[in-house]
CSV table of C-alpha atoms in Angstrom, one decimal:
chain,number,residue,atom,x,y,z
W,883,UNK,CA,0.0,0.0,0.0
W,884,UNK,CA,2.1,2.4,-1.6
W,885,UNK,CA,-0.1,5.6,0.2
W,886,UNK,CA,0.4,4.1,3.7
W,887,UNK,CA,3.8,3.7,3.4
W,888,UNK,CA,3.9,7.5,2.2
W,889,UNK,CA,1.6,8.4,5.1
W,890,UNK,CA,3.6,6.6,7.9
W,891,UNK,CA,6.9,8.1,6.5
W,892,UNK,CA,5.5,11.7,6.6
W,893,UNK,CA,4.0,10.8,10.5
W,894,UNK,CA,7.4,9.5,11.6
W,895,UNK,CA,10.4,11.2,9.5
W,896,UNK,CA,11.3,7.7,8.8
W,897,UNK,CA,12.7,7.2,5.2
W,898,UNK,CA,11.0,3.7,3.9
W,899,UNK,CA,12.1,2.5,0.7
W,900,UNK,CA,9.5,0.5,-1.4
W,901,UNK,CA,10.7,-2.0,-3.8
W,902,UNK,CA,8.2,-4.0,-6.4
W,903,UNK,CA,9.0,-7.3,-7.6
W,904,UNK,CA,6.6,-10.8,-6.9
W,905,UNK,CA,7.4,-13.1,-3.8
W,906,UNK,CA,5.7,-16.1,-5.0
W,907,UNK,CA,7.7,-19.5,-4.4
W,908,UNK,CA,4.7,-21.5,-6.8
W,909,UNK,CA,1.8,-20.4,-8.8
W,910,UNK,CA,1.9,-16.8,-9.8
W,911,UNK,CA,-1.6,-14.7,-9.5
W,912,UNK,CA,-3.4,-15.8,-13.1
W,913,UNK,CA,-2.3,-12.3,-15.1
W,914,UNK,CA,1.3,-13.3,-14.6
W,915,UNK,CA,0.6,-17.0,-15.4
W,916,UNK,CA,-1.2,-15.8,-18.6
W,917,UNK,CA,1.7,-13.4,-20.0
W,918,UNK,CA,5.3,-14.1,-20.7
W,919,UNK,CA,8.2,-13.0,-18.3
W,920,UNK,CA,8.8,-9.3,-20.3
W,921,UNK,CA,5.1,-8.7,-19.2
W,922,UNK,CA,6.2,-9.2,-15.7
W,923,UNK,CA,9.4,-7.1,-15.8
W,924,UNK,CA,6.9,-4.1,-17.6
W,925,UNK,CA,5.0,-4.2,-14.8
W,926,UNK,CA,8.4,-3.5,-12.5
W,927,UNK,CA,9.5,-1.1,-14.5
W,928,UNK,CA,6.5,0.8,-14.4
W,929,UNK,CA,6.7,1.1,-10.4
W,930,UNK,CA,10.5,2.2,-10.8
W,931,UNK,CA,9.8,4.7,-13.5
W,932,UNK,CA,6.4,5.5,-13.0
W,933,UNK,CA,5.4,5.5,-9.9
W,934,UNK,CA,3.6,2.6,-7.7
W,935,UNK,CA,-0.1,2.1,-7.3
W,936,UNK,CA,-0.4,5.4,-9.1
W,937,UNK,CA,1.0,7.7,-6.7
W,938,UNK,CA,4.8,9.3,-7.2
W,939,UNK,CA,6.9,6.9,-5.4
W,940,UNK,CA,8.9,4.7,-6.9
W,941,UNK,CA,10.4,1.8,-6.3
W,942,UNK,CA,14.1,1.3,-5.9
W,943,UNK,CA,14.8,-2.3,-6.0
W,944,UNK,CA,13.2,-5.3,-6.9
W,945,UNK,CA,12.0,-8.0,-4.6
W,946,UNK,CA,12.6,-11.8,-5.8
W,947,UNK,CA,11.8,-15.2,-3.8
W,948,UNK,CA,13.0,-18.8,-4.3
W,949,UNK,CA,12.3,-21.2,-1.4
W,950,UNK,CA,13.2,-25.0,-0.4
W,951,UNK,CA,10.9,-26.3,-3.7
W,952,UNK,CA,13.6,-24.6,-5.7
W,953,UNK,CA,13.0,-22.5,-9.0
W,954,UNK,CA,9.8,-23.3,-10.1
W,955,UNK,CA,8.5,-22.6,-13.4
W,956,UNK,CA,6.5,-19.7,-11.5
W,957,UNK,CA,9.4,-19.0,-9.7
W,958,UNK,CA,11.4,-18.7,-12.7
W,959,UNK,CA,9.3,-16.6,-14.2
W,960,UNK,CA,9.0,-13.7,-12.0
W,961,UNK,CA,13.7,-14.3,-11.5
W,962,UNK,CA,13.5,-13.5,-14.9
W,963,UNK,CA,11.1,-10.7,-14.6
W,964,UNK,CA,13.1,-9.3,-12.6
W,965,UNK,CA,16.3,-9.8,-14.3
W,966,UNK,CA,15.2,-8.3,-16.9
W,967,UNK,CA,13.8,-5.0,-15.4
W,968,UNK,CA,16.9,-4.4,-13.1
W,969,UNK,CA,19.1,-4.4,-16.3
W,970,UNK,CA,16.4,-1.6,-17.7
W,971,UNK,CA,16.6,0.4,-15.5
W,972,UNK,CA,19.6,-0.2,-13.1
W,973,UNK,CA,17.8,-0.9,-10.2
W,974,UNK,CA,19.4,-4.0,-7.6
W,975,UNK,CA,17.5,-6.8,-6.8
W,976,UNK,CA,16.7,-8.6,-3.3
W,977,UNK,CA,15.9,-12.2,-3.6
W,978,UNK,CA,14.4,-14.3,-0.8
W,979,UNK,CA,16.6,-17.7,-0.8
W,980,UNK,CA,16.6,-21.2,1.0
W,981,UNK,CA,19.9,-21.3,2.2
W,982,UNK,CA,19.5,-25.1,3.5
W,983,UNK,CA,19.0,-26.3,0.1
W,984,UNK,CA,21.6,-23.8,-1.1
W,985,UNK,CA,19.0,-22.2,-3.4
W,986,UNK,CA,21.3,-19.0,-3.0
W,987,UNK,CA,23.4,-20.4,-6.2
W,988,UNK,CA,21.2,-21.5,-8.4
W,989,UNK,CA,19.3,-17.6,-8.2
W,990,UNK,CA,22.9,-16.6,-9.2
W,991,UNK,CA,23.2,-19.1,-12.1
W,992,UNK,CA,19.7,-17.9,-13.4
W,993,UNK,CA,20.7,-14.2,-13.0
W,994,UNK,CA,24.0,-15.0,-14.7
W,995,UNK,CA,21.9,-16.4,-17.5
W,996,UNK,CA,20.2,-13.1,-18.1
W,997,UNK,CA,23.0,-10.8,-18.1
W,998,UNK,CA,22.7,-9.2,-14.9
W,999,UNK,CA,25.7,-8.1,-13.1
W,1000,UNK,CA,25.5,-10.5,-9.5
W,1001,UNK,CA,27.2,-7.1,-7.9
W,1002,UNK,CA,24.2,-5.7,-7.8
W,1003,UNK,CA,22.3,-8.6,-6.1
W,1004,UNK,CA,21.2,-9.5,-2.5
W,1005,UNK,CA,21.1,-13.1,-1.4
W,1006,UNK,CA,18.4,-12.4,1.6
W,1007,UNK,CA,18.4,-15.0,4.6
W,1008,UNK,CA,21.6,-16.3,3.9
W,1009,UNK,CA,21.9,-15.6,7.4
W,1010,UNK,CA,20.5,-18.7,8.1
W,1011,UNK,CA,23.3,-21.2,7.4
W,1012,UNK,CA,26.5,-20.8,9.2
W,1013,UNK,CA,27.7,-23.0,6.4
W,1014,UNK,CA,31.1,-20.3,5.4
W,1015,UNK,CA,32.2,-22.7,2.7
W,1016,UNK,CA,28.7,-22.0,0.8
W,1017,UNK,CA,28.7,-18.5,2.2
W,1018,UNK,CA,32.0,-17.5,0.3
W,1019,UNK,CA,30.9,-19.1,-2.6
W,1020,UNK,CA,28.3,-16.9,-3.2
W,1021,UNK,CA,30.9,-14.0,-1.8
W,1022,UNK,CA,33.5,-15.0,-4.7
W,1023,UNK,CA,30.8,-14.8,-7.4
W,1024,UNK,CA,30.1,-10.8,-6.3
W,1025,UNK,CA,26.9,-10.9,-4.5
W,1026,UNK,CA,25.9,-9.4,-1.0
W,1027,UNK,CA,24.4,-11.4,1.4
W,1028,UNK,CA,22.0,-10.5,4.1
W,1029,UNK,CA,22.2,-11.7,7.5
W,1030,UNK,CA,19.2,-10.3,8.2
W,1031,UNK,CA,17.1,-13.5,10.5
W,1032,UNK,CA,17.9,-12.7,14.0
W,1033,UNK,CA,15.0,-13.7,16.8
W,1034,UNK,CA,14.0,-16.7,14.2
W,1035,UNK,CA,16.0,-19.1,16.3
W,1036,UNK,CA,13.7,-21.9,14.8
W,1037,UNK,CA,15.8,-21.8,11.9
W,1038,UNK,CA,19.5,-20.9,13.5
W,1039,UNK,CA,20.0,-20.0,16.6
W,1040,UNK,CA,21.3,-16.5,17.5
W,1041,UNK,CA,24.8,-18.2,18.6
W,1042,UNK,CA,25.5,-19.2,15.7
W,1043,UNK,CA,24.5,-16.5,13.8
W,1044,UNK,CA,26.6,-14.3,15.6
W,1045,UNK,CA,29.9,-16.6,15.2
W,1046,UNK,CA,29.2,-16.6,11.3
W,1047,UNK,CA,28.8,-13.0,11.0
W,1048,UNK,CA,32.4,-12.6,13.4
W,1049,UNK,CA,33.9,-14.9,11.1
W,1050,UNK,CA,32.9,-13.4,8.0
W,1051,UNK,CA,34.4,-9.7,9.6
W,1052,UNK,CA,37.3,-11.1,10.4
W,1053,UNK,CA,37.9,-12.5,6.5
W,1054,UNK,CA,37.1,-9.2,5.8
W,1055,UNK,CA,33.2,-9.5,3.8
W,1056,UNK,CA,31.9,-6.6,6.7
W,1057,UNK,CA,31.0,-4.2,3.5
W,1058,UNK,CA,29.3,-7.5,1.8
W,1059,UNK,CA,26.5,-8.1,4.4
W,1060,UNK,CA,23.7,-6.4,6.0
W,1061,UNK,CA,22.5,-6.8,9.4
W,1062,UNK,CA,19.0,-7.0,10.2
W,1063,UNK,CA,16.0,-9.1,12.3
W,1064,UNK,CA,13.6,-9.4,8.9
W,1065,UNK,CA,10.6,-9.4,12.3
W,1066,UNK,CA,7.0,-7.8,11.1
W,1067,UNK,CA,4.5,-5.8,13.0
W,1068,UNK,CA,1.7,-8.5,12.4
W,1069,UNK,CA,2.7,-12.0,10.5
W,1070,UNK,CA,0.2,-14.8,9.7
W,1071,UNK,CA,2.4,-17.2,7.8
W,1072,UNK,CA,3.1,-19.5,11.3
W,1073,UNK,CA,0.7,-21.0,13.1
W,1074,UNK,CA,-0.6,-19.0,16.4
W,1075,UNK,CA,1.4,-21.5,18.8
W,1076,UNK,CA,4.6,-21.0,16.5
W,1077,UNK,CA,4.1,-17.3,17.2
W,1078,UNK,CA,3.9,-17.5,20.5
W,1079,UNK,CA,7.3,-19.2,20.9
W,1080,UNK,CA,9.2,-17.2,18.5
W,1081,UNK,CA,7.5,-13.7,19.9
W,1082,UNK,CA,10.7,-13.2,22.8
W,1083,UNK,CA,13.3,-13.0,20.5
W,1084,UNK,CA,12.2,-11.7,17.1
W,1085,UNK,CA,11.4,-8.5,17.5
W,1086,UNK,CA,12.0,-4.9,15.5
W,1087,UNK,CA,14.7,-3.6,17.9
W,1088,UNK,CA,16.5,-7.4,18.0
W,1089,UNK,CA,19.4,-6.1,17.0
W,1090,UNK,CA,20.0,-3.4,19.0
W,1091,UNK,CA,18.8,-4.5,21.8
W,1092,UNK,CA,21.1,-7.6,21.9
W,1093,UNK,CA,23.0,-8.7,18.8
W,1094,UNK,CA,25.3,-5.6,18.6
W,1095,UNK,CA,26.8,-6.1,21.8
W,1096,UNK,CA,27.3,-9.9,21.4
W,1097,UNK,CA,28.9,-9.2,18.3
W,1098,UNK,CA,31.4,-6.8,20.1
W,1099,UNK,CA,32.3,-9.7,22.1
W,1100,UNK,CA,33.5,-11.4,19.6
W,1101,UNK,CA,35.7,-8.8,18.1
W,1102,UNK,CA,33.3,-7.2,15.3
W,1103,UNK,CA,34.6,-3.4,15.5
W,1104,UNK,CA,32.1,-0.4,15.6
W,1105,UNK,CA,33.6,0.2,12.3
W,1106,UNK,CA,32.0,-3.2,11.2
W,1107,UNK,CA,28.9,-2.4,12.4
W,1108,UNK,CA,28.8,0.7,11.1
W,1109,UNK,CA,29.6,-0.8,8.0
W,1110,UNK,CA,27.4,-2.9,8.0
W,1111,UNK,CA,24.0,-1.1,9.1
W,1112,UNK,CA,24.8,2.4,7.4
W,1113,UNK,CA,27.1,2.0,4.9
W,1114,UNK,CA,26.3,-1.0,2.6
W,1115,UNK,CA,22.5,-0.4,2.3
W,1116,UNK,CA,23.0,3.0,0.2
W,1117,UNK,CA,25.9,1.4,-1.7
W,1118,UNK,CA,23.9,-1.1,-3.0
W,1119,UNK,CA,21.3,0.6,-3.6
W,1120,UNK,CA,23.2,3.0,-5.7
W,1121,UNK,CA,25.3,0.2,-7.5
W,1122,UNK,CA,28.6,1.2,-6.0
């Protein structure tokens, strides 16, 4: 809701920054399953050059999702999409991976396919393996990766998490990742009970309130942090 967004950035002096892009893992909603992938990518385009949901903000980066069943044909449709729209108009792209089946790679291969330059993509939730072999891999081939799970313990528990991200500083990848806790004000995609047991830890403020100075601990600098949480978002969002 493109005029929320506006509204609650006006109320609060907060700067949001919308994106457009399909976060489907399956079926796509039937107009997308009826037209071909350049259809898609019009339909980005439009919200980066034209405006979203007919008002005058625009988007500036596109949102992409490939989960554990891998790329899908409706998956693959909207990767190429958006493929296809960032290298129209310039703008990065953040895709939603499965780092447990190491989906991460095979979102690179397909965007290597199309032509787009992997510098200018974000691996989200990559955060969620402590894997470093598989993390550097994707390092090597010029992406960023966001580390950006904290509080979903479910998945990886904040231990961990924090000795990956130390690691990863200490080889030198602190202005290749973003911090974050990836938490939402209301969420019905787990069941209530699943809810309740994750609702102590993954919070908005996560990573303030707790990970920052654990990560201290083990050595990260404040110029890491810094780095990490207000530095590289604007870099990558510019391309540089």
């Amino acid at each position: 809701d493109a005029r929320f967004l506006a509204q609650a950035a006006s109320t609060t002096g907060m700067n949001i920054v919308a994106c457009t892009g399909l976060y489907r893992y399956n079926f796509l909603p039937q107009i997308f399953e009826g037209h071909d992938e350049d259809f898609l990518a019009d339909c980005f385009v439009h919200d980066i050059e034209e405006g979203i949901q007919g008002t005058a903000s625009k988007a500036a980066f596109i949102k992409n999702a490939v989960d554990e069943p891998g790329i899908t044909p409706g998956a693959e449709k909207a990767l190429r999409a958006g493929a296809r729209a960032s290298k129209r108009t310039g703008r990065p792209i953040m895709c939603h991976t499965h780092p447990g089946t190491k989906r991460g790679s095979e979102v690179l291969d397909l965007y290597e396919e199309e032509g787009v330059d992997l510098s200018t993509v974000m691996l989200a939730h990559t955060g969620d393996t402590d894997d470093l072999d598989h993390i550097e891999e994707l390092l090597a081939r010029g992406a960023w990766i966001g580390m950006d799970r904290y509080g979903l313990d479910i998945i990886l528990p904040q231990e961990k998490r924090n000795a990956t991200v130390a690691a990863l500083c200490e080889r030198g990848y602190a202005d290749r990742m973003f911090l974050s806790q990836d938490a939402c004000s209301k969420l019905d995609w787990f069941p209530e009970e699943m809810q309740a047991q994750m609702a102590p830890k993954w919070t908005m403020t996560l990573i303030f309130d707790e990970v920052l100075g654990e990560l201290r601990e083990l050595g990260v600098t404040d110029e890491q942090i810094d780095q990490m949480l207000v530095a590289n978002p604007p870099r990558w969002i510019a391309g540089s």
